[in-house]
mmCIF file as gemmi writes it, N, C-alpha and C atoms, coordinates in Angstrom:
data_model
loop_
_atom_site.group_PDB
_atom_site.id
_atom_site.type_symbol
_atom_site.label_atom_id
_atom_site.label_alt_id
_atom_site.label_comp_id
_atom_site.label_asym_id
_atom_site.label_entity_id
_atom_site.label_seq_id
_atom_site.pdbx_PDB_ins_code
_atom_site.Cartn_x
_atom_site.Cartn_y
_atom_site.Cartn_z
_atom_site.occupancy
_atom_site.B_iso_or_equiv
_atom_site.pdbx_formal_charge
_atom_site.auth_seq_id
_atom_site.auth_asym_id
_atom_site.pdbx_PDB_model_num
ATOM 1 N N . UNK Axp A 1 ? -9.648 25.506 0.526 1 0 ? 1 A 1
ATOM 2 C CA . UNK Axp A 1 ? -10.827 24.675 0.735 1 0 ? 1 A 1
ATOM 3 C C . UNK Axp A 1 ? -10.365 23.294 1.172 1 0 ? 1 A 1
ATOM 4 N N . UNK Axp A 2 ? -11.137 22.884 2.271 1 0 ? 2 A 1
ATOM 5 C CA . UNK Axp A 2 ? -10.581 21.284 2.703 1 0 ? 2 A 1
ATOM 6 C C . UNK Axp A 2 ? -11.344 20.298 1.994 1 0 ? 2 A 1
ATOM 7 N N . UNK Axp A 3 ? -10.645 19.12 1.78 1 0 ? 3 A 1
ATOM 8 C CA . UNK Axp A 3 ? -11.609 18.089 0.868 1 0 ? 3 A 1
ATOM 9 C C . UNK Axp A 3 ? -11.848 17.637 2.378 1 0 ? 3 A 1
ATOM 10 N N . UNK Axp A 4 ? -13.18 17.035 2.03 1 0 ? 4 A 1
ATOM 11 C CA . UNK Axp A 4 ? -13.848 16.038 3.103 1 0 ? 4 A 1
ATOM 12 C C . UNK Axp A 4 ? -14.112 14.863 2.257 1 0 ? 4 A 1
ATOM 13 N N . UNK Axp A 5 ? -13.868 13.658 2.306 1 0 ? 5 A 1
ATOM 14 C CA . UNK Axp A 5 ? -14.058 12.486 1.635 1 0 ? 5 A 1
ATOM 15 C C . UNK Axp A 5 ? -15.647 12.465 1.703 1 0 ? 5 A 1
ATOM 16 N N . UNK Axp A 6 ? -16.604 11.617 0.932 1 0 ? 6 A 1
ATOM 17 C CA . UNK Axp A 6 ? -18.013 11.372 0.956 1 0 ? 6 A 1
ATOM 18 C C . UNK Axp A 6 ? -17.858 9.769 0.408 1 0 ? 6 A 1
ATOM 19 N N . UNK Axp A 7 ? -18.748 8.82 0.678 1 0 ? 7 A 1
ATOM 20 C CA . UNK Axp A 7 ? -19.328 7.465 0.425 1 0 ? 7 A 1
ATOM 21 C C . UNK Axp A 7 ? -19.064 7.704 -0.772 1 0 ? 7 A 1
ATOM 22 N N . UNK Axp A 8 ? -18.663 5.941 -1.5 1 0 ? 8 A 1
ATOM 23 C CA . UNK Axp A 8 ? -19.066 6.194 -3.169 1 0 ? 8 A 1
ATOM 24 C C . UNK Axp A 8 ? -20.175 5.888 -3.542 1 0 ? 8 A 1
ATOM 25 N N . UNK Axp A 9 ? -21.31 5.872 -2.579 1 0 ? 9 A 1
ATOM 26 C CA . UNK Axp A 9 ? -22.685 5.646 -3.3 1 0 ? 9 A 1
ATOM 27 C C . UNK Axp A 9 ? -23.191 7.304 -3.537 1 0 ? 9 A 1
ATOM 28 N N . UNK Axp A 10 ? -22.647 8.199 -2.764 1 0 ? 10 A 1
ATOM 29 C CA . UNK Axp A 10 ? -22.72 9.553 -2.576 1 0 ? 10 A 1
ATOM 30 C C . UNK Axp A 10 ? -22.011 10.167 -4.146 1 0 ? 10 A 1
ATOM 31 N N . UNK Axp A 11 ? -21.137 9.725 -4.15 1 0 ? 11 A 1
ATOM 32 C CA . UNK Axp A 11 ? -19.942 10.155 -5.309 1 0 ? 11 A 1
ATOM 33 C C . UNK Axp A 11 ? -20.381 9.79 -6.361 1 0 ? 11 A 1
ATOM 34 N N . UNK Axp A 12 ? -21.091 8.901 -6.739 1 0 ? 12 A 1
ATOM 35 C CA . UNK Axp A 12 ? -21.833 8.427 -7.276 1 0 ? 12 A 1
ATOM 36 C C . UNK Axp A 12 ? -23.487 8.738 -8.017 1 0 ? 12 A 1
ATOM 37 N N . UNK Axp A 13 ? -24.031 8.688 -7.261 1 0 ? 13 A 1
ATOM 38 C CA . UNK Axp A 13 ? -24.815 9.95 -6.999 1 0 ? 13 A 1
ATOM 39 C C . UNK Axp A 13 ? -25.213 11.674 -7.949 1 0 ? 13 A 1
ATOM 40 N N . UNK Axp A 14 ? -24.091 11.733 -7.092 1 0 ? 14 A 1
ATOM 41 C CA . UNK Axp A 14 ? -23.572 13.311 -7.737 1 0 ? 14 A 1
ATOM 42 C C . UNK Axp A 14 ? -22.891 13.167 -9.557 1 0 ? 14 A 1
ATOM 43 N N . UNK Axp A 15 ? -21.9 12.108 -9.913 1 0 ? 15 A 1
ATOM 44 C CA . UNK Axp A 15 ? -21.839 12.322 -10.886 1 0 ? 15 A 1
ATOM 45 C C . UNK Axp A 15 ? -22.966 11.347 -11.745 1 0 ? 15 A 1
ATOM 46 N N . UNK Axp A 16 ? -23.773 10.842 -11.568 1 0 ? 16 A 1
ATOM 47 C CA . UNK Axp A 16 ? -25.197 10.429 -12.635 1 0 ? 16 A 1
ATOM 48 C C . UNK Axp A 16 ? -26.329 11.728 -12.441 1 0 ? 16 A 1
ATOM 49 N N . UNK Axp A 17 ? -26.189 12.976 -11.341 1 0 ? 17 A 1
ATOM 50 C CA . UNK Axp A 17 ? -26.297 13.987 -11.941 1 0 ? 17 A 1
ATOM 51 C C . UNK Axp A 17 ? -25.73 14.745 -12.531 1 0 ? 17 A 1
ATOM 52 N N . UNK Axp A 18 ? -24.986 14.606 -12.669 1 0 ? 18 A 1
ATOM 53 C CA . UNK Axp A 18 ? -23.822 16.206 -13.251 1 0 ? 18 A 1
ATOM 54 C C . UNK Axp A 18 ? -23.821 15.864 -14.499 1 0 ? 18 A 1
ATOM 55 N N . UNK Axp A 19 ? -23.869 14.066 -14.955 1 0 ? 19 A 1
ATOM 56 C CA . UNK Axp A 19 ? -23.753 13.134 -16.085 1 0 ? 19 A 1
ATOM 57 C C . UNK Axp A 19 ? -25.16 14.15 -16.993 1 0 ? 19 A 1
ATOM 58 N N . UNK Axp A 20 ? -26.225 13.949 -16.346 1 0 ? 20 A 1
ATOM 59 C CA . UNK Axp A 20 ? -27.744 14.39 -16.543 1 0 ? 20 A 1
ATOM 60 C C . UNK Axp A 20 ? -27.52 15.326 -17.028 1 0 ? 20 A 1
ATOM 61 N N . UNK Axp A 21 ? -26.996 16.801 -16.165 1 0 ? 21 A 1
ATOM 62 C CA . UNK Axp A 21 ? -26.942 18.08 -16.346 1 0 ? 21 A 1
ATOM 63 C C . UNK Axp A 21 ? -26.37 18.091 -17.651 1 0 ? 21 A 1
ATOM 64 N N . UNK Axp A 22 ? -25.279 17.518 -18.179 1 0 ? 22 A 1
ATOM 65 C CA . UNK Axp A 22 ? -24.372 17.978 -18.673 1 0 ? 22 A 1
ATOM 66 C C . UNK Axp A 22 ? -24.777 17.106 -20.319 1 0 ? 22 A 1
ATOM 67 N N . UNK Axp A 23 ? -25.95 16.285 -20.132 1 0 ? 23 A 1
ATOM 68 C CA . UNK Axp A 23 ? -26.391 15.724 -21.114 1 0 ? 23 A 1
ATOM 69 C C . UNK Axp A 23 ? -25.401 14.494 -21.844 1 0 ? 23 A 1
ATOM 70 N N . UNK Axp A 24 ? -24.413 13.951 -21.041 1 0 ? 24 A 1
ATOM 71 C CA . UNK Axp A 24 ? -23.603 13.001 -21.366 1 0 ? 24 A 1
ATOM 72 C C . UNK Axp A 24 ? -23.969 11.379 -21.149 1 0 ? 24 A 1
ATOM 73 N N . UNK Axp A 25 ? -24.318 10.951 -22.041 1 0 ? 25 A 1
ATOM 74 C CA . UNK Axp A 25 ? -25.33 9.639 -22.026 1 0 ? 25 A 1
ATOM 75 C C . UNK Axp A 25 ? -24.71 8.574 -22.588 1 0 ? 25 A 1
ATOM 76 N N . UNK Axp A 26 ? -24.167 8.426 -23.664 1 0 ? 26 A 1
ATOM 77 C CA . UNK Axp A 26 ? -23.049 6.826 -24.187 1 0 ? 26 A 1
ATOM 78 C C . UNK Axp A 26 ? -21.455 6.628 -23.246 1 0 ? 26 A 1
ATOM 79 N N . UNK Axp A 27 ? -21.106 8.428 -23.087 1 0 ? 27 A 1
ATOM 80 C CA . UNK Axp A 27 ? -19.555 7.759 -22.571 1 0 ? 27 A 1
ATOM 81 C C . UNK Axp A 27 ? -19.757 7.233 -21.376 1 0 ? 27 A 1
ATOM 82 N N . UNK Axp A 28 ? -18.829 6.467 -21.053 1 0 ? 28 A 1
ATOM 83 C CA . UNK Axp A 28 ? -18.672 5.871 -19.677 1 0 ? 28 A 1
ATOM 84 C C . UNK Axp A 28 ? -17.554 6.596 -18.813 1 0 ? 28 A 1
ATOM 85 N N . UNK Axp A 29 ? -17.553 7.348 -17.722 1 0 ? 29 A 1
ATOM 86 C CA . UNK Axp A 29 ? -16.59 8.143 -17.284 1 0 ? 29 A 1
ATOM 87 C C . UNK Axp A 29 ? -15.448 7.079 -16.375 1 0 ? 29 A 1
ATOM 88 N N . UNK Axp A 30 ? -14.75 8.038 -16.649 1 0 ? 30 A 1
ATOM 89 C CA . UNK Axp A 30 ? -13.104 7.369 -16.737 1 0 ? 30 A 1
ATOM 90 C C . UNK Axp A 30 ? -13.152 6.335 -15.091 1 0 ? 30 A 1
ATOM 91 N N . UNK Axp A 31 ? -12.311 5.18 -15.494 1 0 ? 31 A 1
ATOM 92 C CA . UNK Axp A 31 ? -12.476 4.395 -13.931 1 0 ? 31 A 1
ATOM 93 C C . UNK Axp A 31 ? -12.102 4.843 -12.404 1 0 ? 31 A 1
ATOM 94 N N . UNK Axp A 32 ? -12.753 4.589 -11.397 1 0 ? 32 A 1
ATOM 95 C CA . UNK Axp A 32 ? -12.262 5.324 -9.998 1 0 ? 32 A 1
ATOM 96 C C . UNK Axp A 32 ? -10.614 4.883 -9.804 1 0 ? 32 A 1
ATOM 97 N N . UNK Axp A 33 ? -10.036 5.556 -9.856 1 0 ? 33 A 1
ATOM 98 C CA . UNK Axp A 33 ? -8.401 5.841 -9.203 1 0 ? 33 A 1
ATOM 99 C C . UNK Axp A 33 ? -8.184 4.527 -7.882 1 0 ? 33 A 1
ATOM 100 N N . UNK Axp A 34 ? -7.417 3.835 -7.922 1 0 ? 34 A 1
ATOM 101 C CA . UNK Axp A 34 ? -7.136 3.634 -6.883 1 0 ? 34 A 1
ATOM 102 C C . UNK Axp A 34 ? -5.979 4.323 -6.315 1 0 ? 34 A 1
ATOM 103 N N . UNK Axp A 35 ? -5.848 5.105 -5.484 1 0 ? 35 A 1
ATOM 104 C CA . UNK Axp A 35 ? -4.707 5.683 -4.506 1 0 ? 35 A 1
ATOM 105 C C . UNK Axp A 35 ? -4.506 5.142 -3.452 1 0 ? 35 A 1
ATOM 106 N N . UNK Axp A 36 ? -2.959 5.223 -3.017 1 0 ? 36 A 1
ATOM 107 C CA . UNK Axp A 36 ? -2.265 4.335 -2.236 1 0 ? 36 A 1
ATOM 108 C C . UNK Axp A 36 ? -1.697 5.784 -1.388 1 0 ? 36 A 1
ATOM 109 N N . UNK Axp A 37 ? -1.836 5.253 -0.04 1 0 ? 37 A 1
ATOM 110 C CA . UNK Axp A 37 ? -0.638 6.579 0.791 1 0 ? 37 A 1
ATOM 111 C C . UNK Axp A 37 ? 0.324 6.173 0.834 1 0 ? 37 A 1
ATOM 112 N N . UNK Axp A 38 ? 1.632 7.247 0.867 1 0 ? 38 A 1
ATOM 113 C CA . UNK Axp A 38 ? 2.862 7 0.917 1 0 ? 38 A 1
ATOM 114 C C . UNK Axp A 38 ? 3.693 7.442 2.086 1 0 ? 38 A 1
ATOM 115 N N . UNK Axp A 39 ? 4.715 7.302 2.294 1 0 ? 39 A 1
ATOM 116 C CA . UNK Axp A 39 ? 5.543 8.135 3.302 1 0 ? 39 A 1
ATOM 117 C C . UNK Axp A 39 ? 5.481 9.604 2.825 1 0 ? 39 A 1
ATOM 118 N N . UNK Axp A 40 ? 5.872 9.997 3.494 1 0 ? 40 A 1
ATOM 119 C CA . UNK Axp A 40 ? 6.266 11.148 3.421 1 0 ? 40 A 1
ATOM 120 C C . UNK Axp A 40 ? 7.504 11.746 3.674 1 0 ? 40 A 1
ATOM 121 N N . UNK Axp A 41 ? 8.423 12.19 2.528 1 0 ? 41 A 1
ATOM 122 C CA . UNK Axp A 41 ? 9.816 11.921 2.582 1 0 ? 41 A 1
ATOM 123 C C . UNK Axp A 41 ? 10.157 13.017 3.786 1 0 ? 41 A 1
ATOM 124 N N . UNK Axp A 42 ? 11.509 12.718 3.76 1 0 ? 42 A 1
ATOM 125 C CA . UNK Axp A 42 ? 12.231 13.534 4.973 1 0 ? 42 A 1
ATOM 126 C C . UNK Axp A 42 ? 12.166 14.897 4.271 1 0 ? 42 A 1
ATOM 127 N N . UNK Axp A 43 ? 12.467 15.902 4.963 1 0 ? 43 A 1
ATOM 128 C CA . UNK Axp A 43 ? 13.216 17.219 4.393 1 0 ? 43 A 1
ATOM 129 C C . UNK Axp A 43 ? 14.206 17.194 3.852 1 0 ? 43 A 1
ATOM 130 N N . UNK Axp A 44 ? 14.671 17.851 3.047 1 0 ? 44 A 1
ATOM 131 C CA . UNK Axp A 44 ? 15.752 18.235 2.329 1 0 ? 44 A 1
ATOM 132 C C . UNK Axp A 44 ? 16.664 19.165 2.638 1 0 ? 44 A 1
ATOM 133 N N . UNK Axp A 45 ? 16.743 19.112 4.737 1 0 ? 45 A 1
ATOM 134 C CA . UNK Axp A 45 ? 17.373 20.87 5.229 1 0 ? 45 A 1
ATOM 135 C C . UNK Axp A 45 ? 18.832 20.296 4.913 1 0 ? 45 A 1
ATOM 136 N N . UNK Axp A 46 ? 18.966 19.04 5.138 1 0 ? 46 A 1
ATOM 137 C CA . UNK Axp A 46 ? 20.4 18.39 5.198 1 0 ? 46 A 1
ATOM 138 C C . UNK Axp A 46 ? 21.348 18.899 4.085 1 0 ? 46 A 1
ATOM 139 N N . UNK Axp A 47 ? 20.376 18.587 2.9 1 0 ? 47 A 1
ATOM 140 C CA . UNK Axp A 47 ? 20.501 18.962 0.622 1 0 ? 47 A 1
ATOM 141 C C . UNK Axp A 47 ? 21.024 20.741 0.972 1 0 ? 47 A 1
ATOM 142 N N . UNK Axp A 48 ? 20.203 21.373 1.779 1 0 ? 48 A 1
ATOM 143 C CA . UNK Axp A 48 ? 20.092 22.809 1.385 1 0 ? 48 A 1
ATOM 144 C C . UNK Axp A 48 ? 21.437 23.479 2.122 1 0 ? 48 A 1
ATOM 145 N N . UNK Axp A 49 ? 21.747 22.744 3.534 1 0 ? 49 A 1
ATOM 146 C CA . UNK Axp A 49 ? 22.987 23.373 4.011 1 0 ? 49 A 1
ATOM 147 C C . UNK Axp A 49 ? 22.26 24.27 5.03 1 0 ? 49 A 1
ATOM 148 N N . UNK Axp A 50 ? 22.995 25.18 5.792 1 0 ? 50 A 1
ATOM 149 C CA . UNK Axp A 50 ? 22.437 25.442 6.813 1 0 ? 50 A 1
ATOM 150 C C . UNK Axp A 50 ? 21.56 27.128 6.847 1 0 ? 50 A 1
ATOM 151 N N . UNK Axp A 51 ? 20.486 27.424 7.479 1 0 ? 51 A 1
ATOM 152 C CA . UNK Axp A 51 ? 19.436 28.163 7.64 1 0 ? 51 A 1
ATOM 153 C C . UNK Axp A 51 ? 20.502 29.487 7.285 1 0 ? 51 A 1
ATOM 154 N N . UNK Axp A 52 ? 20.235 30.508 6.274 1 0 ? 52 A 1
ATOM 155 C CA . UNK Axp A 52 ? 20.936 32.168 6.264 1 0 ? 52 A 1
ATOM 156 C C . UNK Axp A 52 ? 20.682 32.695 7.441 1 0 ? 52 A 1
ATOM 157 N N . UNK Axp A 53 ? 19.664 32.637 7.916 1 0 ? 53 A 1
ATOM 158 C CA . UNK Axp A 53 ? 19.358 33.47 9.148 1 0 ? 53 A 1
ATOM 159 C C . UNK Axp A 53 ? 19.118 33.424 10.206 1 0 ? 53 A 1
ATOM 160 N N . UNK Axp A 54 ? 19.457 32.02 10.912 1 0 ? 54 A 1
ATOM 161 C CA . UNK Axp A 54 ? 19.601 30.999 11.566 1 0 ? 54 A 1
ATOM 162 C C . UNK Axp A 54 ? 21.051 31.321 12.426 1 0 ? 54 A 1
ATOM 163 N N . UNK Axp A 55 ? 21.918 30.646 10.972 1 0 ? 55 A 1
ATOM 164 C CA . UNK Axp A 55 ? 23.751 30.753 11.204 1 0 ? 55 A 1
ATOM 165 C C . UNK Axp A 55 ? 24.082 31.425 10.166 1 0 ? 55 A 1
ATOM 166 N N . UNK Axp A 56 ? 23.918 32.357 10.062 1 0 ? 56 A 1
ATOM 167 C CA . UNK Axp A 56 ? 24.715 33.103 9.201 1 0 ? 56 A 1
ATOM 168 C C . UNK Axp A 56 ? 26.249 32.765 9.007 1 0 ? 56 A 1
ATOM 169 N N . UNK Axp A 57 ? 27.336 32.346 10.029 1 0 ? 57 A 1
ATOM 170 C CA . UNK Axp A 57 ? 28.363 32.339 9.823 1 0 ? 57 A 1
ATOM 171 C C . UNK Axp A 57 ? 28.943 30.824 8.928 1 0 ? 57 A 1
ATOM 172 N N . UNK Axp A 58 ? 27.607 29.822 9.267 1 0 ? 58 A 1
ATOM 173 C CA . UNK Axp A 58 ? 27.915 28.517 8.541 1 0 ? 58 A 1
ATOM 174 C C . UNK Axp A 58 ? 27.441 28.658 6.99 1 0 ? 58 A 1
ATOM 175 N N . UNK Axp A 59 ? 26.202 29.677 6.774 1 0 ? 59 A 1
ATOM 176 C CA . UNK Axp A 59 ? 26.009 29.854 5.563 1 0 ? 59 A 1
ATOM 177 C C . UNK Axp A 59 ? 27.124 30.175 5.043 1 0 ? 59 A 1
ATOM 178 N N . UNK Axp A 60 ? 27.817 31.428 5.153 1 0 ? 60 A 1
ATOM 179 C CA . UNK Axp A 60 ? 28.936 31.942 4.622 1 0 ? 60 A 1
ATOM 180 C C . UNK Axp A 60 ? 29.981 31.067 4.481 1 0 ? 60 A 1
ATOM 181 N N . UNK Axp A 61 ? 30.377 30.724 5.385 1 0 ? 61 A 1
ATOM 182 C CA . UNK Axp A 61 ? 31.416 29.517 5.088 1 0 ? 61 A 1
ATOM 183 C C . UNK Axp A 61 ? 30.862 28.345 3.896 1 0 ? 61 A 1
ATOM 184 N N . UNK Axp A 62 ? 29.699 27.93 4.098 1 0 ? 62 A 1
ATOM 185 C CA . UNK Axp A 62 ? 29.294 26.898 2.948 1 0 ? 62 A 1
ATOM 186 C C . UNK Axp A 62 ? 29.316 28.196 1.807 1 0 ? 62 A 1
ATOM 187 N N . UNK Axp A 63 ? 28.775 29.284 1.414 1 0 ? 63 A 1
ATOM 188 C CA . UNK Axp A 63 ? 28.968 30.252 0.271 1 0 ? 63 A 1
ATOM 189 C C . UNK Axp A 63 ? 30.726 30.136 -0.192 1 0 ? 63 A 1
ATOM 190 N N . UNK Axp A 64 ? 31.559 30.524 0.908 1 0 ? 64 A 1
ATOM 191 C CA . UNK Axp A 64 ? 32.822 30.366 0.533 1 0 ? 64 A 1
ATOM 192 C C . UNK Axp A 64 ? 33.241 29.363 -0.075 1 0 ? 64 A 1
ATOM 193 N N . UNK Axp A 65 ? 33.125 27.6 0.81 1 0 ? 65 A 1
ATOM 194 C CA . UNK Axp A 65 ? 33.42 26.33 -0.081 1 0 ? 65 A 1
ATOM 195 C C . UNK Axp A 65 ? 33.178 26.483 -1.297 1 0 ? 65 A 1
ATOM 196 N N . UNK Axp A 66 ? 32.023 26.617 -1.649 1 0 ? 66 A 1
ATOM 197 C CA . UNK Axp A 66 ? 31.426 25.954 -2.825 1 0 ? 66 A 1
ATOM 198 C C . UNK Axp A 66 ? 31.365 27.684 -3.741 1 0 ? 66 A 1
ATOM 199 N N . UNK Axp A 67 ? 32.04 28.672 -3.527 1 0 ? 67 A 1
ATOM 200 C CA . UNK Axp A 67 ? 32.474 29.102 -4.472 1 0 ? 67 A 1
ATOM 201 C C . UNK Axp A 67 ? 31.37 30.795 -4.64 1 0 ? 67 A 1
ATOM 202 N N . UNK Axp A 68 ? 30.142 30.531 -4.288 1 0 ? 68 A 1
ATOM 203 C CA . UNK Axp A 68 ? 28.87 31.344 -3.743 1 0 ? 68 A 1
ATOM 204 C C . UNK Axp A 68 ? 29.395 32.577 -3.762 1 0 ? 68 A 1
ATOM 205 N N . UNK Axp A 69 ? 28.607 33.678 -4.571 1 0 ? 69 A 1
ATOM 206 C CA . UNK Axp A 69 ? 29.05 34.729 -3.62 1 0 ? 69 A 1
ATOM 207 C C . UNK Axp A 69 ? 28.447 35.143 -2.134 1 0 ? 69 A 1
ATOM 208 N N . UNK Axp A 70 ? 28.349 35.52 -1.21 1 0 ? 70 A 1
ATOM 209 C CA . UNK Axp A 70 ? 27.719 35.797 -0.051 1 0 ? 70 A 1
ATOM 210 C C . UNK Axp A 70 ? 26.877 36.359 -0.092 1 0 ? 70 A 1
ATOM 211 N N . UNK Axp A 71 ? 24.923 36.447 -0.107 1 0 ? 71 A 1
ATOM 212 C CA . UNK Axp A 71 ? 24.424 37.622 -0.393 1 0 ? 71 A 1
ATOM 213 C C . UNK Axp A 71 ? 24.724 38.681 0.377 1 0 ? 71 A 1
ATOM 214 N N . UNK Axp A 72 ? 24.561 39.857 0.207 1 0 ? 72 A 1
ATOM 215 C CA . UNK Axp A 72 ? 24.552 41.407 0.999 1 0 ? 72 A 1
ATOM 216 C C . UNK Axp A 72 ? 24.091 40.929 2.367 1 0 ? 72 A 1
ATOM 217 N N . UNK Axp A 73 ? 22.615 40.73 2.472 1 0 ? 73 A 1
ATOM 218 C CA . UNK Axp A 73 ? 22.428 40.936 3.545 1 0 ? 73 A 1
ATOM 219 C C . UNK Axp A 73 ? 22.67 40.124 4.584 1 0 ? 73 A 1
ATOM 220 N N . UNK Axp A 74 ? 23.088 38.531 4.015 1 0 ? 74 A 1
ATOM 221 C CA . UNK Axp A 74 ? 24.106 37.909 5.589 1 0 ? 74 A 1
ATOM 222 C C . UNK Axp A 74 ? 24.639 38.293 5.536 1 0 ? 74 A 1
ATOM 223 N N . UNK Axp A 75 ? 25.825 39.002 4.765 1 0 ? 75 A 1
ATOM 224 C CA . UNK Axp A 75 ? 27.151 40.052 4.934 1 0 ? 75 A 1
ATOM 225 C C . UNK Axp A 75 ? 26.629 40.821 5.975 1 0 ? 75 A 1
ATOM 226 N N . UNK Axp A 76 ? 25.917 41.381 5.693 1 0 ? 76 A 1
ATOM 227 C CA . UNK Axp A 76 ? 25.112 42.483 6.938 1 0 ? 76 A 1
ATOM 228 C C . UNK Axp A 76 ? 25.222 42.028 8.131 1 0 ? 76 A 1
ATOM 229 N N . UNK Axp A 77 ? 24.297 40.703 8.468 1 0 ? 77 A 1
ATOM 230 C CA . UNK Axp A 77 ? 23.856 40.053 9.662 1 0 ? 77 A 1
ATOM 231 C C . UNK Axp A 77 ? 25.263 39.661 10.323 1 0 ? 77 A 1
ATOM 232 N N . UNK Axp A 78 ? 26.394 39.527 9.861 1 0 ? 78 A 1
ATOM 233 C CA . UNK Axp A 78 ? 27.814 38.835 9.85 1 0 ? 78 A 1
ATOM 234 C C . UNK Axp A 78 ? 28.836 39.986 10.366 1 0 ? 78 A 1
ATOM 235 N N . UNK Axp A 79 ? 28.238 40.835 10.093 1 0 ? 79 A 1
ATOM 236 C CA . UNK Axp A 79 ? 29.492 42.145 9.477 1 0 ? 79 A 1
ATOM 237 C C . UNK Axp A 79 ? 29.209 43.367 10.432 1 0 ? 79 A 1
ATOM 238 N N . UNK Axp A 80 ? 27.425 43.139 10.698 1 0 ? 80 A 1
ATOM 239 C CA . UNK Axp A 80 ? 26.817 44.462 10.835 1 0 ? 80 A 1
ATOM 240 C C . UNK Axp A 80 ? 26.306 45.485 9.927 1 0 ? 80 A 1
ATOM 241 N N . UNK Axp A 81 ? 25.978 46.497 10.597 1 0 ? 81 A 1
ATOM 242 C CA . UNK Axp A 81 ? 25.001 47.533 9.733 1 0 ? 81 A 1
ATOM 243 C C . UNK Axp A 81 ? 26.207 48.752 8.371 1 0 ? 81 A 1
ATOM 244 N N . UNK Axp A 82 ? 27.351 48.026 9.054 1 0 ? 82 A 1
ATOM 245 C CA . UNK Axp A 82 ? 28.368 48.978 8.424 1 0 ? 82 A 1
ATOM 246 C C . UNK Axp A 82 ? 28.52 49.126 7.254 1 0 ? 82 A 1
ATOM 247 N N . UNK Axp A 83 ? 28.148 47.371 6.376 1 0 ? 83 A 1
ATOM 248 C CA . UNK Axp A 83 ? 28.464 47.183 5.541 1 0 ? 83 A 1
ATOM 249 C C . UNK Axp A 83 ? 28.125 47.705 4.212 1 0 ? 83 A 1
């Protein structure tokens, strides 16, 4: 479901009914949020090392460095159907 933003006289609105419906009359509901946008960070492909199925042969080699066993099936993609 997509949010569509609405007015806060709209937002407003809606919850002094729902307030009604719901028979809630002394509390005062919690204050509007202010939200701030942020960046949006980079990816993390750099962190992860390189695509299995992409390069299989750089995966393996990074599996080898760092000790990994190789899964089966880049062995496969690497090796062939023999394996």
């Amino acid at each position: 479901k997509v949010h569509i933003p609405v007015s806060n006289e709209e937002a407003q609105k809606h919850l002094k009914s729902l307030m009604e419906r719901l028979k809630i009359n002394g509390r005062k509901p919690a204050p509007v949020q202010k939200l701030q946008a942020k960046e949006k960070e980079p990816e993390l492909a750099k962190e992860l090392g390189p695509d299995p199925f992409d390069n299989p042969y750089e995966y393996a080699e990074m599996c080898r460095r760092e000790g990994m066993p190789i899964p089966r099936n880049i062995l496969q993609l690497i090796e062939g159907a023999n394996v």
